mmCIF file of C-alpha atoms in Angstrom:
data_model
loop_
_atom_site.group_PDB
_atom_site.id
_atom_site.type_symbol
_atom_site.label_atom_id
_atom_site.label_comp_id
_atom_site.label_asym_id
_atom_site.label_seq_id
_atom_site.Cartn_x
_atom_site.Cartn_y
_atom_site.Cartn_z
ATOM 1 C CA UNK A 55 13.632 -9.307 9.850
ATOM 2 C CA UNK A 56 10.580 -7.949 9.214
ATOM 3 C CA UNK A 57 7.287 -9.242 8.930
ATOM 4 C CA UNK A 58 3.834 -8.481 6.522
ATOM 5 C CA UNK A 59 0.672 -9.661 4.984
ATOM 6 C CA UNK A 60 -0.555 -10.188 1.391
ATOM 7 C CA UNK A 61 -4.136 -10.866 0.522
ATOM 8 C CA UNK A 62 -6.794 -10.275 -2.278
ATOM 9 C CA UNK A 63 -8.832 -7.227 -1.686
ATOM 10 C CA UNK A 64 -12.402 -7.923 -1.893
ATOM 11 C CA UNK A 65 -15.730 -7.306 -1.772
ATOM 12 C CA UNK A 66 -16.128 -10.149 0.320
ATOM 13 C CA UNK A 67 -12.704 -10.061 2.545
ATOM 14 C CA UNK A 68 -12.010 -8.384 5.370
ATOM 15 C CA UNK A 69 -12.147 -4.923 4.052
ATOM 16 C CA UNK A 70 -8.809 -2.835 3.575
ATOM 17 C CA UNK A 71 -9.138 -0.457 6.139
ATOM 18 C CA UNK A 72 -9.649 -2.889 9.095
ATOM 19 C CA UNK A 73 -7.242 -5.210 8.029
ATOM 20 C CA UNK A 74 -4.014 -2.007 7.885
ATOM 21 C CA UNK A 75 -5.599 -1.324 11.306
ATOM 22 C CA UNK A 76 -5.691 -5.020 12.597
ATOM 23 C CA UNK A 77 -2.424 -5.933 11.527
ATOM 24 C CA UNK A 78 -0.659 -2.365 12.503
ATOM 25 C CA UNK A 79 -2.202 -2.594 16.147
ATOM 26 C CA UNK A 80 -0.193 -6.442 16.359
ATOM 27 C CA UNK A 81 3.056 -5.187 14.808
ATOM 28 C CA UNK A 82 3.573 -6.192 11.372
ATOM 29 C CA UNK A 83 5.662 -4.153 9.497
ATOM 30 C CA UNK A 84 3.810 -4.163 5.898
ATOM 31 C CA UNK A 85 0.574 -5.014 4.010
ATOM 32 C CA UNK A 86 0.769 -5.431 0.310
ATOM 33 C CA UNK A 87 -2.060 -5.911 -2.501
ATOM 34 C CA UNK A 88 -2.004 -7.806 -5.507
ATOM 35 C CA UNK A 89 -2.733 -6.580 -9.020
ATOM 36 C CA UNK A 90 -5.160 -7.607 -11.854
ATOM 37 C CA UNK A 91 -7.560 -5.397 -13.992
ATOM 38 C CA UNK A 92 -9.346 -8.304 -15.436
ATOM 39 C CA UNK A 93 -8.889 -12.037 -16.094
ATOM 40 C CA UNK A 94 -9.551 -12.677 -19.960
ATOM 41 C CA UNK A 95 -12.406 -15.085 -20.825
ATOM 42 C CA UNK A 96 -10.588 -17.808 -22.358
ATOM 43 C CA UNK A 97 -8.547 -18.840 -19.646
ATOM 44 C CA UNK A 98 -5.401 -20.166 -22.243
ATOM 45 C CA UNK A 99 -2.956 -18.843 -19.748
ATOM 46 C CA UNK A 100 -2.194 -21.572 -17.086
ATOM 47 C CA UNK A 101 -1.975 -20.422 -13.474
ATOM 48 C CA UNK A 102 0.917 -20.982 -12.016
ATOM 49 C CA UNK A 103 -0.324 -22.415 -8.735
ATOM 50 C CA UNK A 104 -1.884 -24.716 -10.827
ATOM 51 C CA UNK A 105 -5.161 -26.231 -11.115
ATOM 52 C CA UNK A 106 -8.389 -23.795 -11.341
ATOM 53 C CA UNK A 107 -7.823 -20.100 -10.830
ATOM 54 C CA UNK A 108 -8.986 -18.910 -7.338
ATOM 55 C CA UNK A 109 -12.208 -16.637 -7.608
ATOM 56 C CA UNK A 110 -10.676 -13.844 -5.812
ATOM 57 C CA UNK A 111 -8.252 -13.004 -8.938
ATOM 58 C CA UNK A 112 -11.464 -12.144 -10.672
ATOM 59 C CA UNK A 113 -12.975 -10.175 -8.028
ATOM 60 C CA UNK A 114 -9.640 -7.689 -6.290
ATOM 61 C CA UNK A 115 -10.334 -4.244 -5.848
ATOM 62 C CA UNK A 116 -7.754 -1.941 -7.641
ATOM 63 C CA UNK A 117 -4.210 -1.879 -5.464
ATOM 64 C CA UNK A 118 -3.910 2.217 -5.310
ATOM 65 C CA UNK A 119 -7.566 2.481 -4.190
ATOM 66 C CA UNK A 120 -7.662 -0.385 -1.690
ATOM 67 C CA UNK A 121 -4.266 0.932 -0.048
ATOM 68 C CA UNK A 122 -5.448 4.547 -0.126
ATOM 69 C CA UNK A 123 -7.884 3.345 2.338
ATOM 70 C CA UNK A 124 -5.459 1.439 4.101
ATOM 71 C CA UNK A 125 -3.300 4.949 4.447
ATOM 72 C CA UNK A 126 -6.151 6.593 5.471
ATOM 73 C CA UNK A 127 -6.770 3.771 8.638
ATOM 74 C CA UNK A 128 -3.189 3.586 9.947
ATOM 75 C CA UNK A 129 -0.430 5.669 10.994
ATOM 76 C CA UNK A 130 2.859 3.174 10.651
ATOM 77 C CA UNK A 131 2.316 0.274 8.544
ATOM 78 C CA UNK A 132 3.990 0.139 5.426
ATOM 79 C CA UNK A 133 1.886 -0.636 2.172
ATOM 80 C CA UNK A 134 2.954 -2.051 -0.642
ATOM 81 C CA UNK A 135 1.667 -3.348 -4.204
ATOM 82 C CA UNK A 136 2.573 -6.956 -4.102
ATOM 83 C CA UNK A 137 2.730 -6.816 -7.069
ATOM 84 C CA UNK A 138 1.618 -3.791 -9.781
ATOM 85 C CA UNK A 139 1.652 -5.182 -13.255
ATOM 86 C CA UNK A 140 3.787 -2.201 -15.061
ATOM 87 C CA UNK A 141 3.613 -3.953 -17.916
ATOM 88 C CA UNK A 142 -0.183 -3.452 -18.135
ATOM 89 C CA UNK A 143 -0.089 0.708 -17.096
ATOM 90 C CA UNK A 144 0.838 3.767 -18.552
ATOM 91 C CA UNK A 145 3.868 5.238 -17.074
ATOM 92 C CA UNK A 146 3.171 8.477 -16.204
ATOM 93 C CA UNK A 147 -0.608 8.066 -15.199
ATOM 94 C CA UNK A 148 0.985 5.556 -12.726
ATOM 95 C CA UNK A 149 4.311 7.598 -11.722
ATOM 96 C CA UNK A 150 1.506 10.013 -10.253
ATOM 97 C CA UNK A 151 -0.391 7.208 -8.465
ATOM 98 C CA UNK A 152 2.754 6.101 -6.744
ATOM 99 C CA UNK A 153 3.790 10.004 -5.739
ATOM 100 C CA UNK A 154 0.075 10.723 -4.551
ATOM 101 C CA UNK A 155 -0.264 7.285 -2.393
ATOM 102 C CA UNK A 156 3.103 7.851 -0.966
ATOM 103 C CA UNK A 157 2.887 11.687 0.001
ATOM 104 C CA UNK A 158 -0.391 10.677 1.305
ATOM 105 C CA UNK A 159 0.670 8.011 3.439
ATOM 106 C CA UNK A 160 3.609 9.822 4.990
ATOM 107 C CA UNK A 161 5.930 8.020 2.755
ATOM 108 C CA UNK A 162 4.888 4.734 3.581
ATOM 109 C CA UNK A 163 4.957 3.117 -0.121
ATOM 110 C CA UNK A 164 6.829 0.196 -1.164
ATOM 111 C CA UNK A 165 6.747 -0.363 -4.691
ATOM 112 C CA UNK A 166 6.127 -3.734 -5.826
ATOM 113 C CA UNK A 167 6.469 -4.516 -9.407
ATOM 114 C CA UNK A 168 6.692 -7.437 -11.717
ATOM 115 C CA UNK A 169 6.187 -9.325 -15.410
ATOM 116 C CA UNK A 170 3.192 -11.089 -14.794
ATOM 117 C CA UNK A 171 2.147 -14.444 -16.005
ATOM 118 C CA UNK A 172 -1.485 -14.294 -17.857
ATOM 119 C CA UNK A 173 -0.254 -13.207 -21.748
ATOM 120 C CA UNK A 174 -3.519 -12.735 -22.375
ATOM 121 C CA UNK A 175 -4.330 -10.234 -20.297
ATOM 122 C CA UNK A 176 -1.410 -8.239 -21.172
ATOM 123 C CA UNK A 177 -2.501 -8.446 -24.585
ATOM 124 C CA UNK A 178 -5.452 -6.417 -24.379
ATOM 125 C CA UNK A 179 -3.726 -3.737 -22.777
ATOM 126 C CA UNK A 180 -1.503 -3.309 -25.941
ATOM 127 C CA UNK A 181 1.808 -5.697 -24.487
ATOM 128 C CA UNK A 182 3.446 -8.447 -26.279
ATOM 129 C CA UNK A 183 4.478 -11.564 -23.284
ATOM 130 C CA UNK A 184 7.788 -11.905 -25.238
ATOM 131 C CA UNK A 185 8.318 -8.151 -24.763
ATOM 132 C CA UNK A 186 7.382 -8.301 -21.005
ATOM 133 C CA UNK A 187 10.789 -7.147 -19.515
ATOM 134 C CA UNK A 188 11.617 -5.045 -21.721
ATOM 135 C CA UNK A 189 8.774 -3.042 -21.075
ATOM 136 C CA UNK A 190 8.581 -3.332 -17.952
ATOM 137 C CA UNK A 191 12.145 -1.829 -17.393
ATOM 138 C CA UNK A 192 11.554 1.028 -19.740
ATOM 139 C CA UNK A 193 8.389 2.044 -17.673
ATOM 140 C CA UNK A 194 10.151 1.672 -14.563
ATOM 141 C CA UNK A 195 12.962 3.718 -15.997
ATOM 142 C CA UNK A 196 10.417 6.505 -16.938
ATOM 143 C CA UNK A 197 8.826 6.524 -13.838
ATOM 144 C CA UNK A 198 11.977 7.561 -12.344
ATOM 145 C CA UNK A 199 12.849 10.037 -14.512
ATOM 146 C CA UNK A 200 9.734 11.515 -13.649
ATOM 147 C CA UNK A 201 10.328 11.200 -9.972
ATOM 148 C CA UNK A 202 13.309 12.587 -9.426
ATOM 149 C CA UNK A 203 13.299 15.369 -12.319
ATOM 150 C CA UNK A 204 11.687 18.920 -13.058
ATOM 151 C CA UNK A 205 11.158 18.447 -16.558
ATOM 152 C CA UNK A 206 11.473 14.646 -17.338
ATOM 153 C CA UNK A 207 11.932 13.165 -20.726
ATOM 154 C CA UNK A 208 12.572 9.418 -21.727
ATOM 155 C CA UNK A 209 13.517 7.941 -25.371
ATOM 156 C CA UNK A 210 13.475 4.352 -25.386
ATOM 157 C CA UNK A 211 11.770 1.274 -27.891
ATOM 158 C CA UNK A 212 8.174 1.074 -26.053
ATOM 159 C CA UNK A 213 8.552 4.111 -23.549
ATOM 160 C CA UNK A 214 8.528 7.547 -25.218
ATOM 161 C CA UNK A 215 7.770 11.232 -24.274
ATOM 162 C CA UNK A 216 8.879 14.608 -24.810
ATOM 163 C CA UNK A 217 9.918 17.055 -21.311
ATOM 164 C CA UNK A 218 7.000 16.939 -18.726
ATOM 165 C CA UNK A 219 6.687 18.315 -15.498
ATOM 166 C CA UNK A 220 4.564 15.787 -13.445
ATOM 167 C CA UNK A 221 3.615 16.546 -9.920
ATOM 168 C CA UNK A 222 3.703 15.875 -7.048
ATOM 169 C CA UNK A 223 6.915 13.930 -6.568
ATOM 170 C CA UNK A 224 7.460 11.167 -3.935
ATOM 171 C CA UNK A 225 8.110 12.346 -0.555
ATOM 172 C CA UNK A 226 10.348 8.835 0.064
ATOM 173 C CA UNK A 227 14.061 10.420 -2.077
ATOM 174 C CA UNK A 228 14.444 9.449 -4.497
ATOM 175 C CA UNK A 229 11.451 7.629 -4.872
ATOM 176 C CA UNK A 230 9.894 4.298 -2.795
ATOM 177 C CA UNK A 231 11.834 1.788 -3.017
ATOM 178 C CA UNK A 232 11.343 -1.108 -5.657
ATOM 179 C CA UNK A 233 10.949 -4.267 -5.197
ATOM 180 C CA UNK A 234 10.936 -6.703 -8.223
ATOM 181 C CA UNK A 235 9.082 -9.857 -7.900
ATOM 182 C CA UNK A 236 10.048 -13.116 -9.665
ATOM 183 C CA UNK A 237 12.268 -16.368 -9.570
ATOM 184 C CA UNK A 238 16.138 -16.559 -10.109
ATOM 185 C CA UNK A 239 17.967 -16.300 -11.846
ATOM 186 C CA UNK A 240 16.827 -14.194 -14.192
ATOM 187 C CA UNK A 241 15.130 -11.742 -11.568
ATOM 188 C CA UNK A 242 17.888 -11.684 -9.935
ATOM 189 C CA UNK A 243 19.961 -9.684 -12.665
ATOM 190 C CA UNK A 244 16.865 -7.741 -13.278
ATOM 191 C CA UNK A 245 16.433 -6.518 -9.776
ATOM 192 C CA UNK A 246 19.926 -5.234 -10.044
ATOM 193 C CA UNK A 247 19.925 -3.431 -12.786
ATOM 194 C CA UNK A 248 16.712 -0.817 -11.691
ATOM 195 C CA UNK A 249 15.026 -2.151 -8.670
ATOM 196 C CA UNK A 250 16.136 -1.630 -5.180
ATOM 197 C CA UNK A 251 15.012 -5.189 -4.206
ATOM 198 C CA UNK A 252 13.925 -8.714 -4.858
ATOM 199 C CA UNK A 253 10.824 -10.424 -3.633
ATOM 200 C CA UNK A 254 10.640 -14.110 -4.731
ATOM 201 C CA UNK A 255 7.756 -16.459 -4.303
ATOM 202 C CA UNK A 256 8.764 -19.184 -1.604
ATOM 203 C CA UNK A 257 11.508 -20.818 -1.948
ATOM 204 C CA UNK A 258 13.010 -23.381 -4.129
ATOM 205 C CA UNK A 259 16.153 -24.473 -2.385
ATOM 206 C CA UNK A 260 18.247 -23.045 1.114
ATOM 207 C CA UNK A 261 17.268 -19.769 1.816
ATOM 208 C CA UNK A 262 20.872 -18.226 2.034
ATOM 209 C CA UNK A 263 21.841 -19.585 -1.485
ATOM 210 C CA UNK A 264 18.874 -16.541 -2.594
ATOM 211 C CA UNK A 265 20.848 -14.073 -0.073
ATOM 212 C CA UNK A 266 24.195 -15.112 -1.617
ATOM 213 C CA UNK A 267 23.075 -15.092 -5.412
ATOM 214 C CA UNK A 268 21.922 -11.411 -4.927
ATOM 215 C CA UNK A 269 24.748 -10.206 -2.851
ATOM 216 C CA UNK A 270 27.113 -11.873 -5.807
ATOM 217 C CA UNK A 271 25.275 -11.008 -8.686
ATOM 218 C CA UNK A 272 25.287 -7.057 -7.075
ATOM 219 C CA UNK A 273 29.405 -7.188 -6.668
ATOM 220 C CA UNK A 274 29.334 -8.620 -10.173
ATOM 221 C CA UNK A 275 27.150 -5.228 -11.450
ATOM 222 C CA UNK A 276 29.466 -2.587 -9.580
ATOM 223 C CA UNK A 277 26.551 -2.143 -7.012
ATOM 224 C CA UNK A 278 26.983 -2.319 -3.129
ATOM 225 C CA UNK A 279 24.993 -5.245 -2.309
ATOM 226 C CA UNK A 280 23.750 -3.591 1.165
ATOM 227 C CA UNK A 281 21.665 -1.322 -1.317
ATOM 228 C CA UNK A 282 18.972 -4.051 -1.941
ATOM 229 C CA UNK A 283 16.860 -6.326 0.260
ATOM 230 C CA UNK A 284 15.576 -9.603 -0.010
ATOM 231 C CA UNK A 285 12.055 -9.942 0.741
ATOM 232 C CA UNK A 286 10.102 -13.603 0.694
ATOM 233 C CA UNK A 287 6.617 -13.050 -0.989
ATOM 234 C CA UNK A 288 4.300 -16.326 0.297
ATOM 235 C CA UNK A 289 6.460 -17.363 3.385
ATOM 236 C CA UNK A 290 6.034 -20.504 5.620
ATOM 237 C CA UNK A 291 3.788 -20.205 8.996
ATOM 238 C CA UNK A 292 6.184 -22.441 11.225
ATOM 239 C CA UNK A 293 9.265 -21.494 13.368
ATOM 240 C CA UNK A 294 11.442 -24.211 12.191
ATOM 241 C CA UNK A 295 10.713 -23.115 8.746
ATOM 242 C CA UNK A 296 11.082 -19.402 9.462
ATOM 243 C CA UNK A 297 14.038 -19.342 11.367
ATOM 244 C CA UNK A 298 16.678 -20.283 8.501
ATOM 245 C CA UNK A 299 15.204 -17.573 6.350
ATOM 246 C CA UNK A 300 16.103 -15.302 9.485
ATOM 247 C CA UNK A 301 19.578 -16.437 9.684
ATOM 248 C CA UNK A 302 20.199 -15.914 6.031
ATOM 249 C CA UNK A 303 19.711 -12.240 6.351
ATOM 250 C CA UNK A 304 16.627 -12.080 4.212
ATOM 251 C CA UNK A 305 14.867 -8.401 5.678
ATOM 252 C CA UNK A 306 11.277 -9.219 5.335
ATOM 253 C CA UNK A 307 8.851 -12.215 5.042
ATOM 254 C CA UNK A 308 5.278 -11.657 3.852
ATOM 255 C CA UNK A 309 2.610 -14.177 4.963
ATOM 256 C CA UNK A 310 -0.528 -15.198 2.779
ATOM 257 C CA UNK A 311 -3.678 -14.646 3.865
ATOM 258 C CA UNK A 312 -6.906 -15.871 2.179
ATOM 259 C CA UNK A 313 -9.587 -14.196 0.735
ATOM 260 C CA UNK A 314 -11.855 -14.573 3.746
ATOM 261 C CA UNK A 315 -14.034 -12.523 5.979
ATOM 262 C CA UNK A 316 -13.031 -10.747 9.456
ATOM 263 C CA UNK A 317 -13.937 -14.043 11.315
ATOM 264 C CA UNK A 318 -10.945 -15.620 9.753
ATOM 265 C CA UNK A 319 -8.763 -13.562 9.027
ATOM 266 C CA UNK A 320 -8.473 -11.515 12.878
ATOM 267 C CA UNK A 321 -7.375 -15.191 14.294
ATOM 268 C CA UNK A 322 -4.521 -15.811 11.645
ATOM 269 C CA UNK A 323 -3.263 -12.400 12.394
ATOM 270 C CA UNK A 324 -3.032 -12.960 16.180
ATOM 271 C CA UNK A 325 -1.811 -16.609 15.239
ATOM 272 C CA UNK A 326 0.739 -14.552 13.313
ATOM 273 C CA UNK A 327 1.902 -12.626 15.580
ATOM 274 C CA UNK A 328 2.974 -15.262 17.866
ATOM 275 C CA UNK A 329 4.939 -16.625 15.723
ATOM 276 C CA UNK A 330 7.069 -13.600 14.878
ATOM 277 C CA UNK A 331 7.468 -12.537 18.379
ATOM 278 C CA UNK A 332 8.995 -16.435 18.209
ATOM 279 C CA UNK A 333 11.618 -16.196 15.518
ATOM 280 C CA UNK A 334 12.569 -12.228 16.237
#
């Protein structure tokens, strides 16, 4: 099982680049940014976390930027976007993001996507909430077309374009993998159908139930269920907690980490790293 880190890029947090090098130099396997281009005004959209929404959604740097710096700082670490609202980009713009960060990097890009919550946030970049998923799969479609072809065309409801040729492509073939963040069941046939992964947010009941819902709902789709990993977004900080999620066969756990400076992050990554080197 792997191991990584998620946190909210900030002006005030331990900056990218030290944090990819801090956390590469102890061993974890992946460091992944959130995504939000603004929070709306109005604040009708409950957080579901609940209570007051933390200041740091307000204040993250952009996810391609902050890991670009990241890739720059490190040799190993995987990065990830944990997760890229695709339902608030343009396809193509972001298809050449992805290729660019990941070329960059040395193929190092894991591609974390989902729905999003905040309606009206999507709203003022042109998406209906009830549409969400549909979008969202279209774009994702698109961006693969783009990927993986010379002269890439897609023809769908809320996702259309002509033949392009859009370089560069990925260097990860055919392109990094996808991971599709969101709670069961419904993400669950979603990740199946166009995502090579699913990342829920902590867990909600045994730990191999997730494991065998995927694996069962992959069998059900005609799709090898070895083809797509399970990856716990927000996972617990204690061994007796951790070690069931081992057992289940999930292949990564990402840990939270707050919105803080150097001072406290550097001892939560060394706590961190105990732990794993605890659980295997």
């Amino acid at each position: 099982m792997h191991y990584g880190l998620t946190i909210f890029p900030t002006e005030y947090s331990i900056q990218p680049d030290e944090l990819a090098r801090e956390a590469e130099a102890r061993g974890f396997e992946s460091l992944w940014f959130p995504e939000h281009t603004h929070i709306p005004a109005s604040r009708k959209s409950e957080w579901p976390g609940g209570g007051p929404l933390p200041q740091e959604y307000y204040d993250t740097y952009d996810p391609f930027v902050a890991l670009s710096f990241a890739a720059a700082a490190t040799k190993r670490i995987k990065l990830g976007t944990g997760i890229c609202l695709m339902v608030e980009r343009d396809p193509i713009t972001t298809a050449k993001e992805v290729a660019s960060l990941d070329r960059l990097s040395g193929g190092r890009f894991l591609f974390g996507i989902g729905g999003g919550w905040n309606a009206e946030e999507m709203a003022n970049h042109g998406t209906r909430f009830e549409q969400r998923f549909e979008i969202l799969r279209e774009r994702v479609e698109a961006m693969k077309a783009i990927w993986t072809q010379e002269q890439a065309s897609y023809a769908g409801e809320h996702v259309k374009f002509d033949a392009i040729i859009a370089n560069p492509k990925p260097l990860t073939k055919p392109y990094p993998p996808i991971h599709l963040g969101g709670e069961a069941p419904w993400a669950i046939k979603r990740a199946v159908r166009y995502a090579d992964g699913w990342m829920p947010i902590g867990l909600r009941g045994p730990a191999d139930t997730y494991v065998k819902d995927l694996r069962a709902a992959a069998m059900e789709a005609g799709r090898d269920p070895n083809s797509l990993e399970m990856s716990l977004f927000g996972a617990p900080t204690s061994r007796e907690r951790l070690l069931p999620i081992h057992d289940a066969g999930f292949q990564r756990v990402i840990f939270f980490l707050p919105a803080a400076a150097r001072e406290e992050i550097l001892p939560k990554l060394d706590r961190y790293a105990a732990l794993i080197h605890g659980v295997g």
